Short mmCIF file of C-alpha atoms and ligand atoms in Angstrom, two decimals:
data_model
loop_
_atom_site.label_atom_id
_atom_site.label_comp_id
_atom_site.label_asym_id
_atom_site.label_seq_id
_atom_site.Cartn_x
_atom_site.Cartn_y
_atom_site.Cartn_z
CA MET A 218 121.97 45.04 47.04
CA THR A 219 118.77 46.86 47.50
CA THR A 220 116.93 44.02 45.40
CA ASN A 221 118.25 41.53 47.73
CA LEU A 222 117.45 43.52 50.59
CA SER A 223 113.80 44.12 49.55
CA ARG A 224 113.29 40.54 48.76
CA ARG A 225 114.58 39.45 51.99
CA ALA A 226 112.44 41.72 53.89
CA LEU A 227 109.28 40.52 51.96
CA LEU A 228 110.14 36.88 52.49
CA ALA A 229 110.82 37.65 56.16
CA GLY A 230 107.20 39.28 56.74
CA GLY A 231 107.25 42.36 54.57
CA ALA A 232 106.68 45.87 55.85
CA ALA A 233 105.45 46.76 59.43
CA LEU A 234 101.55 47.03 59.62
CA ALA A 235 99.63 48.92 61.99
CA ALA A 236 99.25 47.04 65.38
CA PRO A 237 95.69 45.69 65.45
CA ALA A 238 93.92 45.37 68.93
CA PRO A 239 93.82 42.13 70.60
CA LEU A 240 90.82 40.04 69.39
CA HIS A 241 88.88 37.80 71.47
CA ALA A 242 85.56 37.68 69.42
CA GLN A 243 83.05 34.91 70.07
CA GLY A 244 83.73 32.19 67.34
CA ALA A 245 87.06 33.52 66.19
CA MET A 246 89.54 30.74 65.00
CA ARG A 247 91.73 29.98 68.02
CA LEU A 248 95.17 29.45 66.87
CA LEU A 249 97.52 28.15 69.53
CA VAL A 250 101.41 28.50 69.00
CA ILE A 251 103.73 26.55 71.27
CA GLY A 252 107.27 27.83 71.22
CA GLY A 253 108.26 31.38 70.72
CA GLY A 254 111.65 30.98 68.77
CA PHE A 255 112.15 31.32 64.90
CA GLY A 256 109.16 29.09 63.95
CA GLY A 257 106.71 29.88 66.48
CA ALA A 258 107.29 33.81 67.00
CA SER A 259 107.37 34.06 63.25
CA ALA A 260 103.86 32.10 63.12
CA ALA A 261 102.23 34.15 65.78
CA ASN A 262 103.58 37.66 64.14
CA PHE A 263 102.49 36.42 60.66
CA ALA A 264 99.12 35.17 61.83
CA ARG A 265 98.45 38.54 63.45
CA ARG A 266 99.42 40.60 60.56
CA THR A 267 97.64 38.60 57.82
CA TYR A 268 94.47 37.20 59.53
CA PRO A 269 93.18 40.08 61.98
CA ASP A 270 90.05 37.89 62.60
CA VAL A 271 92.15 35.02 64.13
CA GLN A 272 92.77 34.64 67.98
CA VAL A 273 96.34 33.94 68.55
CA THR A 274 98.05 32.79 71.73
CA LEU A 275 101.75 32.06 72.12
CA VAL A 276 103.02 29.72 74.91
CA GLU A 277 106.94 30.24 75.51
CA PRO A 278 108.59 29.73 78.99
CA GLN A 279 111.24 32.08 78.36
CA THR A 280 110.48 36.11 78.98
CA ARG A 281 113.13 36.86 76.58
CA PHE A 282 114.48 35.00 73.61
CA VAL A 283 118.38 34.70 72.73
CA THR A 284 118.87 33.80 69.18
CA CYS A 285 121.27 31.22 68.16
CA PRO A 286 121.97 33.16 64.82
CA TYR A 287 124.80 35.56 65.78
CA GLY A 288 125.59 33.67 68.95
CA ASN A 289 128.76 32.66 67.18
CA LEU A 290 129.47 36.17 66.71
CA LEU A 291 129.20 36.88 70.47
CA LEU A 292 132.18 34.21 70.64
CA GLY A 293 134.07 36.14 68.16
CA GLY A 294 133.61 39.45 70.25
CA GLU A 295 131.47 41.01 67.24
CA ARG A 296 128.05 41.02 69.34
CA GLN A 297 127.11 41.42 73.04
CA ILE A 298 124.22 39.51 74.46
CA GLY A 299 121.87 42.26 74.50
CA GLN A 300 122.27 42.52 70.68
CA ILE A 301 120.80 39.18 70.30
CA THR A 302 118.18 39.27 73.14
CA HIS A 303 114.45 39.93 72.25
CA SER A 304 111.57 40.61 74.17
CA TYR A 305 107.92 39.65 73.40
CA ASP A 306 106.56 43.09 73.96
CA GLY A 307 106.17 43.75 70.09
CA LEU A 308 104.01 40.56 69.66
CA ARG A 309 101.88 41.55 72.52
CA ALA A 310 101.48 44.85 70.73
CA ARG A 311 100.35 43.02 67.67
CA GLY A 312 97.59 41.44 69.74
CA VAL A 313 99.18 38.18 70.49
CA ASP A 314 98.20 36.67 73.91
CA VAL A 315 101.88 35.76 75.12
CA ILE A 316 101.69 33.32 78.01
CA HIS A 317 105.09 32.68 79.72
CA ASP A 318 104.85 29.04 80.61
CA ARG A 319 105.71 25.51 79.39
CA ALA A 320 103.34 23.32 77.37
CA ALA A 321 103.27 19.92 79.43
CA ALA A 322 100.96 17.74 77.42
CA ILE A 323 98.82 18.12 73.91
CA ASP A 324 95.53 16.12 73.92
CA ALA A 325 95.15 16.28 69.97
CA THR A 326 91.63 14.40 70.39
CA ALA A 327 90.30 17.20 72.71
CA LYS A 328 92.35 19.86 70.89
CA SER A 329 93.69 21.16 74.17
CA VAL A 330 97.21 21.79 75.70
CA ARG A 331 97.95 21.71 79.39
CA LEU A 332 100.58 24.04 80.79
CA ALA A 333 103.06 23.22 83.52
CA GLY A 334 101.33 25.69 85.41
CA GLY A 335 97.95 23.84 85.17
CA GLN A 336 95.89 26.19 82.64
CA ALA A 337 94.25 24.14 79.96
CA LEU A 338 94.23 26.05 76.46
CA ALA A 339 91.71 24.80 73.92
CA TYR A 340 92.45 25.42 70.26
CA ASP A 341 90.97 25.16 66.74
CA ARG A 342 94.62 24.45 65.18
CA LEU A 343 97.84 24.07 66.80
CA ILE A 344 101.10 25.10 65.64
CA LEU A 345 104.20 23.52 67.24
CA SER A 346 107.72 24.64 67.32
CA PRO A 347 109.48 23.63 70.19
CA GLY A 348 112.90 23.13 68.53
CA ILE A 349 115.36 20.36 69.33
CA ALA A 350 116.57 18.31 72.14
CA LEU A 351 120.22 17.36 72.74
CA ARG A 352 120.54 13.61 72.91
CA TRP A 353 122.29 13.31 76.29
CA GLY A 354 124.39 10.30 76.42
CA ALA A 355 124.69 9.77 72.91
CA ILE A 356 128.12 10.68 73.55
CA GLU A 357 129.32 8.69 76.54
CA GLY A 358 129.76 11.06 79.54
CA TYR A 359 128.02 13.81 77.90
CA ASP A 360 125.09 14.76 79.85
CA GLN A 361 123.43 18.06 81.40
CA ALA A 362 126.01 18.07 84.09
CA ALA A 363 128.70 17.69 81.68
CA ALA A 364 127.56 20.73 79.67
CA GLU A 365 128.28 22.91 82.54
CA THR A 366 131.86 22.19 81.98
CA MET A 367 132.00 21.48 78.31
CA PRO A 368 129.25 23.83 76.92
CA HIS A 369 127.11 22.79 73.69
CA ALA A 370 126.03 26.51 73.25
CA TRP A 371 123.53 24.64 70.74
CA ILE A 372 120.04 25.67 72.25
CA PRO A 373 119.40 29.55 72.87
CA ALA A 374 117.41 29.39 76.13
CA ASP A 375 118.79 32.41 78.04
CA GLY A 376 122.18 32.62 76.46
CA ALA A 377 123.82 31.08 79.58
CA GLN A 378 125.75 28.29 77.49
CA THR A 379 127.17 30.66 74.81
CA LEU A 380 128.33 33.11 77.58
CA LEU A 381 129.92 30.29 79.31
CA LEU A 382 131.76 29.08 76.27
CA ARG A 383 132.75 32.80 75.70
CA ARG A 384 134.11 32.91 79.39
CA GLN A 385 136.19 29.80 78.86
CA LEU A 386 137.59 31.44 75.77
CA GLU A 387 138.60 34.57 77.73
CA ALA A 388 140.23 32.51 80.45
CA MET A 389 142.17 29.95 78.31
CA PRO A 390 145.98 30.86 78.20
CA ASP A 391 147.44 31.78 74.84
CA GLY A 392 148.92 28.52 73.16
CA GLY A 393 145.67 26.63 74.25
CA VAL A 394 143.72 24.23 72.46
CA VAL A 395 139.97 24.66 71.78
CA GLY A 396 138.30 21.25 70.94
CA LEU A 397 134.90 20.84 69.10
CA ALA A 398 132.96 17.70 68.75
CA ILE A 399 130.71 18.23 65.78
CA PRO A 400 127.72 15.75 65.20
CA PRO A 401 126.36 13.85 62.45
CA ASN A 402 123.43 14.80 60.24
CA PRO A 403 120.77 15.86 60.65
CA PHE A 404 121.25 18.60 63.13
CA ARG A 405 120.31 22.15 63.83
CA CYS A 406 122.08 24.54 61.45
CA PRO A 407 124.42 22.49 59.08
CA PRO A 408 127.02 25.51 58.64
CA GLY A 409 126.70 26.57 62.28
CA PRO A 410 129.52 24.64 63.76
CA TYR A 411 132.08 25.89 61.00
CA GLU A 412 130.77 29.52 61.48
CA ARG A 413 131.58 28.81 65.24
CA ILE A 414 135.03 27.54 64.34
CA SER A 415 135.57 30.74 62.18
CA MET A 416 134.40 33.10 65.04
CA ILE A 417 136.47 31.38 67.84
CA ALA A 418 139.52 31.77 65.43
CA HIS A 419 138.73 35.34 64.89
CA TYR A 420 138.89 35.92 68.68
CA LEU A 421 142.10 33.87 69.16
CA LYS A 422 143.81 35.41 66.39
CA ARG A 423 143.50 38.78 67.86
CA HIS A 424 143.92 37.85 71.61
CA LYS A 425 145.55 34.33 71.70
CA PRO A 426 147.51 34.03 68.40
CA ARG A 427 149.55 30.87 69.36
CA SER A 428 146.27 28.78 70.20
CA LYS A 429 144.85 26.04 67.97
CA ILE A 430 141.59 24.76 67.16
CA LEU A 431 140.82 21.11 66.94
CA ALA A 432 137.37 20.35 65.05
CA LEU A 433 136.56 16.75 65.50
CA ASP A 434 133.76 16.00 63.09
CA ALA A 435 131.54 12.90 63.13
CA LYS A 436 131.06 13.79 59.08
CA GLU A 437 133.22 13.34 56.07
CA GLY A 438 132.09 16.88 54.57
CA PHE A 439 130.10 20.09 55.42
CA SER A 440 127.96 22.80 54.23
CA LYS A 441 129.97 25.48 52.25
CA GLN A 442 133.12 23.50 53.02
CA GLY A 443 135.34 24.76 50.26
CA LEU A 444 134.39 28.37 51.03
CA PHE A 445 135.07 27.86 54.80
CA GLN A 446 138.41 26.14 54.30
CA ASP A 447 139.39 28.84 51.77
CA GLY A 448 138.74 31.31 54.46
CA TRP A 449 140.30 29.75 57.19
CA ARG A 450 143.47 29.22 55.29
CA ALA A 451 143.31 33.14 54.09
CA LEU A 452 142.71 34.47 57.61
CA TYR A 453 144.01 32.03 60.25
CA GLY A 454 146.75 30.26 58.57
CA ASP A 455 147.35 26.83 60.30
CA MET A 456 145.22 27.68 63.36
CA ILE A 457 142.44 25.33 62.69
CA GLU A 458 142.71 21.47 62.22
CA TRP A 459 139.50 19.83 60.84
CA VAL A 460 139.27 15.99 61.42
CA PRO A 461 136.57 14.22 59.60
CA GLY A 462 134.79 11.14 60.38
CA ASN A 463 136.70 8.96 58.16
CA ARG A 464 139.96 10.06 59.81
CA ASP A 465 138.99 9.45 63.38
CA GLY A 466 136.92 12.65 63.84
CA LYS A 467 134.07 11.28 65.59
CA VAL A 468 133.86 11.90 69.36
CA VAL A 469 132.09 8.89 71.27
CA LYS A 470 133.06 9.76 74.83
CA VAL A 471 134.08 12.72 76.99
CA ASP A 472 136.15 12.60 80.37
CA VAL A 473 134.86 15.94 81.71
CA GLY A 474 137.43 15.92 84.73
CA GLU A 475 140.42 15.53 82.45
CA ARG A 476 138.85 17.54 79.73
CA VAL A 477 139.29 15.03 77.06
CA LEU A 478 137.37 14.24 74.00
CA GLU A 479 137.98 10.67 72.78
CA THR A 480 137.33 9.54 69.21
CA GLU A 481 135.77 6.25 67.70
CA PHE A 482 139.03 4.60 67.51
CA GLY A 483 140.24 5.32 70.98
CA THR A 484 142.24 8.54 70.33
CA ARG A 485 142.18 10.76 73.43
CA HIS A 486 142.64 14.60 72.67
CA LYS A 487 143.03 16.72 75.68
CA VAL A 488 141.95 20.17 75.27
CA ASP A 489 141.94 23.61 77.04
CA VAL A 490 138.04 24.48 76.18
CA ALA A 491 135.76 21.79 74.94
CA ASN A 492 132.67 22.77 72.79
CA VAL A 493 130.54 19.49 72.53
CA ILE A 494 127.69 19.74 69.90
CA PRO A 495 125.93 16.42 70.53
CA PRO A 496 123.61 14.52 68.27
CA GLN A 497 120.00 15.99 68.45
CA SER A 498 116.33 14.83 68.00
CA ALA A 499 112.94 16.91 68.03
CA ALA A 500 112.25 18.59 71.28
CA ALA A 501 110.82 16.45 74.11
CA LEU A 502 107.26 17.70 73.91
CA ALA A 503 107.05 16.38 70.24
CA ILE A 504 108.28 13.13 71.45
CA GLU A 505 105.86 12.87 74.50
CA ALA A 506 102.93 13.79 72.11
CA GLY A 507 103.90 10.92 69.89
CA LEU A 508 104.61 12.96 66.79
CA VAL A 509 108.20 11.70 66.03
CA ASN A 510 109.08 8.69 63.96
CA ASP A 511 111.96 6.44 64.62
CA THR A 512 114.34 9.06 63.18
CA GLY A 513 113.53 10.99 66.24
CA TRP A 514 112.16 13.99 64.19
CA VAL A 515 108.38 14.75 63.28
CA PRO A 516 107.19 13.70 59.86
CA VAL A 517 104.82 16.29 58.33
CA ASN A 518 102.79 16.99 55.26
CA THR A 519 105.16 19.01 53.39
CA ARG A 520 102.42 21.48 52.21
CA SER A 521 100.45 22.03 55.24
CA PHE A 522 103.20 20.98 57.76
CA GLU A 523 100.27 19.06 59.69
CA ALA A 524 101.96 16.16 61.52
CA ARG A 525 101.41 12.65 59.85
CA ALA A 526 100.60 11.35 63.33
CA ALA A 527 97.93 14.00 64.47
CA ALA A 528 95.35 16.06 62.53
CA GLY A 529 95.15 19.74 63.46
CA ILE A 530 98.96 19.93 64.67
CA HIS A 531 101.32 21.82 62.32
CA VAL A 532 105.01 21.20 63.24
CA ILE A 533 107.44 23.73 62.02
CA GLY A 534 111.16 24.69 62.57
CA ASP A 535 113.77 22.10 63.65
CA ALA A 536 111.47 19.62 65.10
CA ASN A 537 110.29 18.31 61.51
CA ILE A 538 111.98 16.38 58.89
CA PRO A 539 112.22 19.15 56.19
CA GLY A 540 113.19 16.88 53.32
CA PRO A 541 116.17 18.62 51.63
CA MET A 542 115.63 21.92 53.34
CA PRO A 543 118.27 22.62 56.37
CA LYS A 544 117.15 23.07 59.92
CA SER A 545 117.67 26.83 59.80
CA GLY A 546 116.02 29.99 61.28
CA TYR A 547 115.11 31.01 57.67
CA VAL A 548 113.23 27.67 56.83
CA ALA A 549 111.48 27.99 60.42
CA ASN A 550 110.41 31.43 59.46
CA THR A 551 109.15 30.90 55.80
CA THR A 552 107.35 27.63 56.58
CA ALA A 553 105.89 29.28 59.63
CA LYS A 554 103.78 31.61 57.08
CA GLN A 555 102.73 28.41 55.10
CA ALA A 556 101.59 26.63 58.04
CA VAL A 557 99.62 29.56 59.38
CA ALA A 558 98.13 29.87 55.92
CA SER A 559 97.28 26.08 55.90
CA ALA A 560 95.87 26.19 59.12
CA VAL A 561 93.54 28.87 58.61
CA ALA A 562 92.67 27.54 55.12
CA LEU A 563 92.21 24.00 56.57
CA HIS A 564 89.93 25.49 59.46
CA ARG A 565 87.87 27.13 56.56
CA GLY A 566 87.21 23.96 54.78
CA GLN A 567 89.79 25.22 52.01
CA PRO A 568 92.97 23.24 50.70
CA ALA A 569 96.34 24.23 52.06
CA PRO A 570 97.63 26.97 49.45
CA GLU A 571 100.31 26.41 46.96
CA ALA A 572 103.83 26.80 48.38
CA VAL A 573 107.34 27.79 47.54
CA TYR A 574 109.98 27.66 50.42
CA PHE A 575 113.20 29.85 50.45
CA ASN A 576 116.36 29.47 52.52
CA THR A 577 119.57 31.49 52.70
CA CYS A 578 122.15 30.52 55.39
CA TYR A 579 124.91 33.41 56.02
CA SER A 580 128.01 32.40 57.70
CA HIS A 581 130.61 34.95 58.97
CA VAL A 582 133.95 33.56 58.19
CA GLY A 583 135.93 36.64 59.61
CA GLU A 584 135.56 40.30 59.98
CA ASN A 585 133.94 41.81 56.73
CA TYR A 586 134.04 38.23 55.29
CA GLY A 587 130.60 36.73 54.87
CA ILE A 588 129.52 33.58 52.64
CA SER A 589 126.29 32.08 51.90
CA VAL A 590 124.21 29.01 50.56
CA VAL A 591 120.59 29.57 49.15
CA GLY A 592 118.02 27.14 48.19
CA ILE A 593 114.59 27.29 46.71
CA PHE A 594 112.42 24.46 47.29
CA ARG A 595 108.82 23.27 46.52
CA PRO A 596 106.45 20.66 48.10
CA ASN A 597 104.73 18.33 45.85
CA ALA A 598 100.95 18.46 45.28
CA ASP A 599 99.97 15.62 47.88
CA GLY A 600 102.42 16.99 50.36
CA THR A 601 104.34 13.81 50.34
CA ALA A 602 107.90 15.28 49.54
CA ILE A 603 109.90 18.48 48.99
CA THR A 604 112.22 18.94 46.25
CA GLU A 605 114.79 21.87 45.29
CA VAL A 606 113.89 23.62 42.38
CA PRO A 607 116.45 22.71 39.75
CA ASN A 608 119.16 25.36 38.93
CA SER A 609 117.91 27.51 41.83
CA GLY A 610 120.09 28.77 44.57
CA GLY A 611 123.76 27.72 45.18
CA VAL A 612 126.64 29.02 47.26
CA SER A 613 128.85 32.04 46.98
CA PRO A 614 131.47 31.86 44.26
CA ARG A 615 135.04 30.81 45.36
CA GLY A 616 138.11 32.85 44.71
CA ASP A 617 139.91 35.83 46.08
CA LEU A 618 136.81 38.15 46.28
CA PRO A 619 137.08 40.61 49.08
CA GLU A 620 134.22 42.84 48.02
CA GLN A 621 131.95 40.10 47.60
CA ARG A 622 132.77 38.62 50.95
CA ARG A 623 132.36 42.23 52.54
CA LEU A 624 128.96 42.67 51.05
CA GLU A 625 127.71 39.17 51.82
CA ALA A 626 128.67 40.02 55.75
CA LEU A 627 126.47 43.09 55.38
CA TYR A 628 123.84 41.07 53.75
CA ALA A 629 124.06 38.79 56.79
CA ASP A 630 123.64 41.60 59.12
CA ALA A 631 120.36 42.80 57.21
CA TRP A 632 119.10 39.34 57.13
CA TYR A 633 119.38 39.28 60.92
CA ASP A 634 117.63 42.84 61.42
CA SER A 635 114.71 41.66 59.12
CA ILE A 636 114.12 38.18 60.36
CA THR A 637 113.98 39.21 63.95
CA ARG A 638 111.88 42.10 63.07
CA SER A 639 109.33 39.63 61.44
CA MET A 640 109.44 37.61 64.71
CA PHE A 641 109.45 39.91 67.27
CA GLY A 642 108.55 43.60 65.66
C1 LIG B 931 125.20 28.74 66.63
C2 LIG B 931 124.01 28.68 65.76
C3 LIG B 931 123.95 29.64 64.69
C4 LIG B 931 122.82 29.65 63.89
N1 LIG B 931 122.76 30.43 62.88
C5 LIG B 931 121.68 30.47 61.94
C6 LIG B 931 121.88 31.40 61.07
O1 LIG B 931 122.77 32.33 60.67
N2 LIG B 931 120.70 31.26 60.25
C7 LIG B 931 119.74 30.59 60.18
O2 LIG B 931 118.68 30.70 59.61
N3 LIG B 931 119.76 29.67 61.33
C8 LIG B 931 120.67 29.58 62.21
N4 LIG B 931 120.74 28.66 63.23
C9 LIG B 931 119.52 27.70 63.43
C10 LIG B 931 118.41 28.43 64.03
O3 LIG B 931 118.75 28.76 65.30
C11 LIG B 931 117.27 27.26 64.18
O4 LIG B 931 117.16 26.69 62.90
C12 LIG B 931 115.94 27.92 64.68
O5 LIG B 931 116.18 28.35 65.96
C13 LIG B 931 114.90 26.98 64.63
O6 LIG B 931 113.73 27.55 65.31
P1 LIG B 931 112.58 26.60 66.22
O7 LIG B 931 111.40 27.50 66.24
O8 LIG B 931 112.57 25.16 65.60
O9 LIG B 931 113.29 26.41 67.45
P2 LIG B 931 113.99 27.58 68.52
O10 LIG B 931 114.22 28.78 67.59
O11 LIG B 931 115.00 27.00 69.28
O12 LIG B 931 112.50 27.86 69.45
C14 LIG B 931 112.05 26.82 70.08
C15 LIG B 931 111.35 27.55 71.26
O13 LIG B 931 110.36 26.67 71.86
C16 LIG B 931 110.41 26.78 73.29
N5 LIG B 931 109.72 25.37 73.68
C17 LIG B 931 110.59 24.28 73.96
N6 LIG B 931 109.51 23.41 74.58
C18 LIG B 931 108.57 23.99 74.71
C19 LIG B 931 107.51 23.52 75.59
N7 LIG B 931 107.33 22.38 76.06
N8 LIG B 931 106.55 24.61 75.68
C20 LIG B 931 106.64 25.74 75.20
N9 LIG B 931 107.64 26.16 74.45
C21 LIG B 931 108.64 25.40 74.50
C22 LIG B 931 111.81 27.09 73.58
O14 LIG B 931 111.91 27.58 74.68
C23 LIG B 931 112.22 27.88 72.49
O15 LIG B 931 112.17 29.45 72.71
C24 LIG B 931 121.69 28.77 63.92
C25 LIG B 931 121.96 27.92 65.34
C26 LIG B 931 122.92 27.63 65.84
C27 LIG B 931 122.89 26.60 67.03
#
């Protein structure tokens, strides 16, 4: 465990260094970071720890950041909102100039970003990590207004969506049905919906044991499927029904008033609580800046993370197309460091450094019951592809292994502490 923890701490940014004073020296490289979530906060933090001569500005509208990771544990009753909420004070103490505003437009030629408040910020290199947008209307009837009744709880913002879903679970009578609509690939956090199912089941088992979960999935399989389903059977009996896309699991329409999820073949499922996770794309800013291709995501150089469509703009986090890597907070964090190192090197006329990317996605299936998937990836020399290193990574072993599950739940908690420290600490 010690070895794993120290490796994770190292990957997530290493030991804390003394906070350097803000630096606004004439001629210092100006690194502008847009978006203060997993990619952006990691990039700003790493830049100040590693390159004290670089001037770092972070633009983020929210004054506090509520993480998606561990939001499912809030639904399960295992975390409170304060435990997954982070301030930007630590970044300020490191010398990052944090501006709470929204980036409204990017001028890649003039190397300038205009904020909603009117300010224009010039940069030498821009790091963009604005996250995802939900494709309103991709499921008929599911728009922003519908999300106030059928929460998605898939973008952290201020945590309101996650809290709304939690309140709905609390208000649901015992014996009710919780329906989930789960999107096709690619989407933010491949194991996330299934950890959510687990944590909702965890809550229902203790408080409303006659209730059911109906998980309607657009896909035919999912991340860590065997491990999740083993855990569901062992912990929750027949509480969970998962319906894959090839058995009419794909939700295409919602009726908010009737609380109905309607599938591709016209089956109408009436539920008591509906959690609709719609199809996704890169966030609006990336689309408006002309950085996405027809997939809705941003193609990048896989070594420098520079957008294919605009020199000098490095796009990290869920907004980009990360080859075989999942859209995860861990990947956002590890690639943020490579993007910063590349931005600095390219600004200095040097090539982007060689890279290796790591990912571990932990999921909580129940109390003291954690599972994980690990991947190690490398970009090729010309930055056109990323491949998984052969025989690296893998998933937790299957079988009746309570000690392994208990330890993985602990590793998950340690991962959360270490990654959020490397972002906000
Ligand atoms: C339920 C759930 C559980 C998850 N669990 C895990 C997990 O256990 N492990 C894991 O590794 N990953 C997990 N993830 C995935 C993880 O949350 C994302 O991969 C990660 O947040 C991506 O980072 P990002 O920087 O791209 O986006 P975000 O973290 O969403 O940050 C984007 C930021 O950009 C800001 N922004 C957007 N537009 C603008 C603009 N115009 N101007 C300025 N700022 C802007 C937003 O306010 C936001 O703060 C989970 C996701 C979900 C939904």
